[in-house]
Coordinates of C-alpha atoms in Angstrom, one line a residue:
M1 CA 19.4 115.8 119.8
I2 CA 19.8 113.8 116.3
Q3 CA 19.1 110.3 116.1
T4 CA 21.4 107.8 113.6
P5 CA 21.2 104.1 112.6
H6 CA 24.0 104.0 109.9
T7 CA 27.4 104.9 109.3
I8 CA 28.8 107.8 106.8
D9 CA 31.1 110.5 106.9
R10 CA 32.3 112.4 104.1
R11 CA 35.8 110.4 103.6
T12 CA 34.1 108.0 106.0
F13 CA 31.2 106.8 104.2
I14 CA 29.4 103.1 104.5
A15 CA 28.1 101.0 101.9
L16 CA 25.9 98.1 102.5
A17 CA 24.7 96.4 99.7
G18 CA 22.8 93.6 99.8
G19 CA 24.6 92.5 103.1
A20 CA 28.0 93.5 101.4
L21 CA 29.8 96.3 104.2
V22 CA 31.9 98.3 102.9
S23 CA 32.9 101.7 104.4
C24 CA 33.1 105.0 102.9
A25 CA 32.7 108.8 103.3
G26 CA 28.7 107.8 103.8
A27 CA 27.0 105.2 104.5
L28 CA 25.9 103.1 102.2
T29 CA 23.1 100.5 102.7
G30 CA 20.9 98.0 100.9
C31 CA 17.4 98.9 100.8
S32 CA 16.6 95.6 101.9
G33 CA 16.7 97.7 105.8
T34 CA 19.8 96.1 106.7
Q35 CA 22.1 98.5 109.1
G36 CA 26.0 98.7 108.1
G37 CA 28.6 99.0 110.1
S38 CA 31.2 101.9 110.1
G39 CA 34.9 102.9 109.7
S40 CA 37.2 100.4 107.0
A41 CA 34.8 97.5 107.0
A42 CA 35.4 95.1 104.2
A43 CA 32.7 94.0 101.9
S44 CA 31.0 90.5 103.7
K45 CA 31.1 87.5 102.4
A46 CA 27.7 87.5 100.5
G47 CA 28.6 85.3 97.8
S48 CA 26.2 85.9 94.1
A49 CA 23.6 88.1 94.2
G50 CA 20.3 87.7 92.7
S51 CA 20.0 84.8 90.4
D52 CA 22.0 82.5 90.2
S53 CA 23.5 83.1 86.8
S54 CA 24.3 86.8 87.9
P55 CA 28.0 87.8 88.5
K56 CA 29.6 86.9 92.6
V57 CA 30.0 90.0 94.3
Q58 CA 33.6 91.0 94.0
S59 CA 35.3 93.4 96.7
T60 CA 38.6 95.2 97.8
T61 CA 40.0 97.2 100.3
L62 CA 43.0 99.8 99.4
F63 CA 45.0 102.1 101.3
V64 CA 45.8 104.6 99.1
F65 CA 45.2 108.5 98.9
D66 CA 45.7 108.8 102.3
T67 CA 42.5 106.8 103.5
V68 CA 40.6 103.5 102.9
V69 CA 38.9 102.6 99.6
N70 CA 36.5 100.1 99.7
I71 CA 34.8 98.6 96.4
S72 CA 32.4 96.4 95.9
A73 CA 30.7 94.9 92.5
Q74 CA 28.9 92.2 90.8
C75 CA 31.7 91.3 88.4
S76 CA 34.6 89.3 87.5
K77 CA 37.9 89.0 89.6
K78 CA 39.7 90.2 86.5
V79 CA 38.1 93.2 86.5
M80 CA 38.4 94.2 90.2
D81 CA 42.1 93.5 90.0
E82 CA 42.2 96.2 87.3
V83 CA 40.2 98.3 89.6
A84 CA 42.9 97.7 91.9
G85 CA 45.6 98.5 89.9
R86 CA 43.7 102.3 88.8
C87 CA 43.7 103.4 92.2
T88 CA 47.0 102.5 92.5
Y89 CA 47.9 104.7 89.3
F90 CA 45.9 107.4 90.7
E91 CA 48.3 107.7 93.8
N92 CA 51.5 107.8 91.7
K93 CA 50.5 110.7 89.3
F94 CA 48.2 113.0 91.7
S95 CA 49.4 112.2 95.6
R96 CA 52.0 115.7 96.5
T97 CA 53.9 113.6 98.9
V98 CA 54.9 110.8 96.5
E99 CA 58.3 111.5 95.2
G100 CA 58.6 111.5 91.3
S101 CA 54.3 111.9 90.9
D102 CA 52.7 114.2 88.3
I103 CA 51.9 116.8 91.2
W104 CA 55.3 116.3 93.0
N105 CA 57.0 117.2 89.9
I106 CA 55.0 119.7 89.6
N107 CA 55.6 121.4 93.0
N108 CA 59.5 120.7 92.9
A109 CA 60.1 122.5 89.1
G110 CA 60.9 125.6 90.4
G111 CA 58.5 127.3 88.2
K112 CA 59.3 125.4 85.0
P113 CA 57.0 123.6 83.2
V114 CA 56.2 120.0 83.7
E115 CA 54.7 117.5 81.3
V116 CA 52.2 115.2 83.0
A117 CA 49.6 112.5 82.9
H118 CA 46.3 113.6 80.5
E119 CA 44.1 112.5 83.6
T120 CA 46.5 115.2 85.7
A121 CA 45.5 117.4 83.3
E122 CA 42.3 117.1 83.6
V123 CA 41.4 117.4 87.0
I124 CA 43.6 120.3 87.2
E125 CA 41.5 122.2 84.8
A126 CA 39.0 120.7 86.9
A127 CA 39.6 122.7 89.9
I128 CA 40.5 125.9 87.7
R129 CA 36.8 126.5 87.3
Y130 CA 35.6 125.3 90.2
A131 CA 38.2 128.1 91.2
E132 CA 36.6 130.7 89.3
E133 CA 33.3 129.9 90.0
S134 CA 33.2 130.2 93.6
D135 CA 35.9 133.2 93.4
G136 CA 38.8 131.4 95.0
L137 CA 37.2 129.6 97.9
F138 CA 38.2 126.4 96.7
D139 CA 42.3 126.7 94.9
I140 CA 44.4 123.6 94.5
T141 CA 47.0 126.1 95.4
I142 CA 46.6 125.8 99.0
G143 CA 49.4 123.4 99.0
A144 CA 51.7 126.1 100.0
V145 CA 49.5 126.1 103.2
S146 CA 48.1 122.7 103.9
S147 CA 51.7 121.7 103.5
L148 CA 53.0 123.5 107.0
W149 CA 49.8 122.0 109.0
D150 CA 50.1 117.9 110.3
F151 CA 46.7 116.8 111.5
D152 CA 47.8 113.3 111.9
N153 CA 50.6 114.6 114.2
E154 CA 48.5 117.4 115.7
V155 CA 51.4 120.4 114.3
K156 CA 50.3 123.7 114.4
P157 CA 52.4 126.1 112.1
A158 CA 53.5 129.2 113.3
D159 CA 51.5 132.0 112.5
E160 CA 54.4 133.7 110.7
D161 CA 55.0 130.9 108.4
I162 CA 51.4 131.2 107.6
Q163 CA 51.4 134.7 106.5
A164 CA 54.5 133.9 104.5
A165 CA 52.9 131.5 102.7
L166 CA 49.7 132.8 102.2
P167 CA 50.1 135.1 99.1
H168 CA 51.4 131.9 97.2
V169 CA 48.1 130.7 97.2
D170 CA 46.8 132.1 94.2
Y171 CA 45.2 129.3 91.4
R172 CA 45.4 132.6 88.9
T173 CA 49.3 131.0 89.1
I174 CA 48.7 128.1 87.3
S175 CA 48.5 127.3 83.7
V176 CA 48.0 124.4 81.2
D177 CA 48.5 123.8 77.6
G178 CA 47.3 119.9 77.1
T179 CA 49.4 118.2 79.2
T180 CA 51.8 120.6 80.3
V181 CA 51.5 122.2 83.4
T182 CA 53.5 125.6 84.6
L183 CA 53.2 127.0 87.6
A184 CA 53.9 130.7 87.6
D185 CA 55.1 131.1 90.9
P186 CA 57.9 129.0 91.7
Q187 CA 57.0 128.8 95.5
A188 CA 53.5 127.6 95.0
K189 CA 52.4 124.2 95.7
L190 CA 49.3 122.0 94.3
D191 CA 47.2 119.5 96.4
L192 CA 44.6 117.8 95.2
G193 CA 43.2 117.2 98.2
G194 CA 40.0 118.6 97.4
I195 CA 39.0 117.0 94.3
A196 CA 41.3 114.0 93.5
K197 CA 39.0 111.2 95.2
G198 CA 35.9 112.6 93.0
Y199 CA 37.5 112.6 89.8
I200 CA 39.0 109.1 90.6
T201 CA 35.8 108.2 92.0
D202 CA 34.5 109.3 88.1
D203 CA 37.3 107.9 86.2
L204 CA 36.0 103.9 88.3
V205 CA 32.6 104.3 87.7
A206 CA 33.6 104.8 83.5
L207 CA 35.7 101.9 84.1
F208 CA 33.1 100.1 85.5
K209 CA 30.8 100.6 82.6
K210 CA 33.2 100.1 80.4
R211 CA 33.4 96.6 81.4
G212 CA 30.1 95.8 81.7
V213 CA 29.3 96.1 85.2
G214 CA 26.0 97.4 85.9
N215 CA 25.9 96.8 89.5
A216 CA 29.0 98.2 92.3
S217 CA 29.2 100.3 95.3
I218 CA 32.6 102.8 95.2
S219 CA 33.9 104.1 98.1
L220 CA 37.3 106.7 98.5
G221 CA 37.8 108.0 101.6
G222 CA 34.3 109.7 101.9
N223 CA 33.1 110.5 97.8
V224 CA 30.9 107.4 97.4
Y225 CA 29.1 106.2 94.2
V226 CA 26.8 104.0 93.8
M227 CA 25.8 102.8 90.6
G228 CA 22.8 100.4 89.4
K229 CA 21.3 98.2 92.3
S230 CA 22.4 97.3 95.7
F231 CA 23.6 93.2 95.4
D232 CA 19.9 92.7 96.9
G233 CA 18.2 94.2 93.7
D234 CA 16.9 97.4 95.3
A235 CA 17.9 100.8 95.3
W236 CA 21.0 101.5 97.0
N237 CA 20.0 103.3 100.5
V238 CA 22.9 106.4 100.9
G239 CA 23.1 107.5 104.7
V240 CA 25.1 110.9 106.2
Q241 CA 26.6 110.9 109.3
D242 CA 26.1 112.4 112.4
P243 CA 28.7 115.0 113.4
N244 CA 28.7 114.2 117.3
G245 CA 28.1 110.4 115.9
A246 CA 29.8 107.1 115.6
Q247 CA 31.1 106.5 112.3
D248 CA 27.9 104.1 112.1
D249 CA 25.1 106.6 113.1
V250 CA 23.0 108.6 110.5
L251 CA 21.1 111.3 110.8
A252 CA 19.7 111.4 106.6
T253 CA 19.5 109.4 104.2
V254 CA 18.4 109.5 100.4
K255 CA 17.5 106.2 97.7
T256 CA 19.4 107.2 94.7
R257 CA 21.0 104.9 92.2
N258 CA 24.0 105.7 89.5
R259 CA 24.6 109.1 92.0
S260 CA 27.7 110.2 94.1
L261 CA 27.3 111.5 97.5
V262 CA 29.7 113.7 99.6
T263 CA 30.1 115.6 102.9
S264 CA 32.5 117.9 104.2
G265 CA 32.4 118.0 108.0
L266 CA 35.1 119.4 111.3
Y267 CA 34.8 115.9 112.7
E268 CA 36.7 114.4 109.8
R269 CA 40.7 115.3 111.2
G270 CA 41.7 117.6 113.6
F271 CA 42.9 118.4 116.8
E272 CA 43.0 120.8 120.1
Q273 CA 45.3 123.5 121.2
D274 CA 45.3 125.8 124.2
G275 CA 41.2 125.1 124.1
T276 CA 40.9 125.8 120.4
F277 CA 40.2 123.0 118.1
Y278 CA 41.5 123.3 114.7
Y279 CA 39.7 120.8 111.6
H280 CA 41.5 120.4 108.3
I281 CA 39.2 122.6 106.2
L282 CA 41.3 125.0 105.4
D283 CA 40.3 128.6 104.4
P284 CA 42.2 129.9 101.0
K285 CA 41.6 133.7 101.9
T286 CA 43.1 132.9 105.7
G287 CA 45.0 130.0 105.5
Y288 CA 43.7 128.6 108.8
P289 CA 40.3 126.1 109.6
A290 CA 37.6 127.9 107.9
A291 CA 35.3 130.1 110.3
T292 CA 32.0 128.8 109.5
D293 CA 28.5 128.4 110.8
L294 CA 28.2 124.2 109.7
K295 CA 29.5 121.0 111.3
S296 CA 29.2 119.4 107.7
A297 CA 27.7 119.6 104.9
S298 CA 26.3 116.7 102.1
I299 CA 25.7 117.0 98.5
M300 CA 24.0 114.6 95.9
T301 CA 25.7 115.2 91.9
K302 CA 26.0 112.9 89.0
K303 CA 29.6 113.5 89.3
S304 CA 31.3 112.4 92.1
V305 CA 34.1 114.9 91.1
L306 CA 31.7 118.5 90.9
G307 CA 30.7 117.0 94.3
D308 CA 34.0 116.5 96.0
A309 CA 34.7 120.3 95.5
Y310 CA 31.6 121.8 96.3
S311 CA 31.4 120.0 99.4
T312 CA 33.8 121.9 100.9
I313 CA 32.8 125.2 98.7
L314 CA 29.5 124.9 100.3
F315 CA 31.2 123.8 104.6
L316 CA 33.5 127.5 103.9
L317 CA 30.3 129.4 102.4
G318 CA 28.2 128.3 105.7
H319 CA 24.5 127.5 105.9
D320 CA 22.3 130.4 103.9
R321 CA 24.7 130.7 101.5
A322 CA 25.0 127.4 101.2
M323 CA 21.3 126.2 101.1
E324 CA 20.4 129.1 97.9
L325 CA 23.5 127.7 96.3
I326 CA 22.3 123.8 96.5
E327 CA 18.9 125.2 95.9
S328 CA 19.6 127.1 92.6
D329 CA 22.1 125.3 90.8
E330 CA 20.8 122.7 88.8
R331 CA 23.8 120.2 88.9
F332 CA 23.1 119.7 92.4
E333 CA 20.2 116.6 93.0
G334 CA 19.9 118.0 96.7
G335 CA 22.0 118.7 99.9
V336 CA 21.9 118.3 104.1
L337 CA 23.4 120.7 105.9
V338 CA 24.1 120.8 109.5
D339 CA 24.8 123.5 111.7
M340 CA 26.8 124.1 114.9
D341 CA 23.7 123.4 116.8
D342 CA 23.4 120.1 115.5
R343 CA 20.2 121.1 113.5
A344 CA 19.9 119.0 109.9
T345 CA 18.0 120.5 107.3
K346 CA 17.8 119.3 103.4
S347 CA 17.5 121.2 100.6
D348 CA 13.8 121.6 99.2
G349 CA 12.7 119.1 96.5
S350 CA 15.6 116.9 98.1
T351 CA 14.2 112.7 98.8
F352 CA 16.6 112.8 101.6
K353 CA 14.4 111.4 104.4
I354 CA 16.0 113.6 108.2
L355 CA 16.1 111.1 111.1
Q356 CA 15.5 112.7 114.3
D357 CA 14.1 111.6 117.8

């Protein structure tokens, strides 16, 4: 059994920066050795960090993108308010359930062209690239099927409804021309759930940099990014959650700066019905939860949008193919896979530390 002292999970990371605790999709802790809590805990009341001239640690906790978001940074309150506003902006552009959002407009346009924000066009273009790279294993037109499932209320759609929706899952029906998006299939539906948080995380990192902020932890429902140093002056210590443990139980850690860690796992959202456990990561080829030998897949990258998409792809690939991809693609800076027998393995050459009995 793998022991765990901190918390993190794909869409519930924990960041512990020099005493400032923030929940995320993984466990983030300051290198001081202090251990983090779990869930949606807000940043602690730690005042200044470093020297007396250092900016105070500002924190914000929001509920957007259908998840708890925790962000902490050494910055002014004005900058943190700007970051919070940016989150709301993206909620109103990327959500498929917010009426009038770009994605809602595309899904309800009946195949007609829709003018969208440049960020929406960018994230859709990125999603198309990852769909091409994975031969459709990652596909944002999964919305035709994902809209049938309700994991919060434990609703499994009828088999015939899934089969009827499957022909409309095909990323090749999407076209982007500048900021105009068209779905060639009027019944196709976009769902950015597998990439939006990564794109937004990278956007917030860019905003912090533009405002001169050097040290920050960003947790968007599992997409964690750590900037610069932790608030006690050390490198950040990021943990990977034990799929069988509580949110504050980790099975691996890595010390890093200016990197993103994203984890996809079958334990994040799901329900049991008639002796079968259904989890939220759907296979675009079948419309059902993916058949895989993994409980979770974690990947560290420079860009969170890449990690967001590929954590899902790795999970769907299964252990052997996923590990081969992690170790062969130079865009990845290490990963941890946990199989169905609770064995945790790290990629060769990575700086992850596996915690075991």
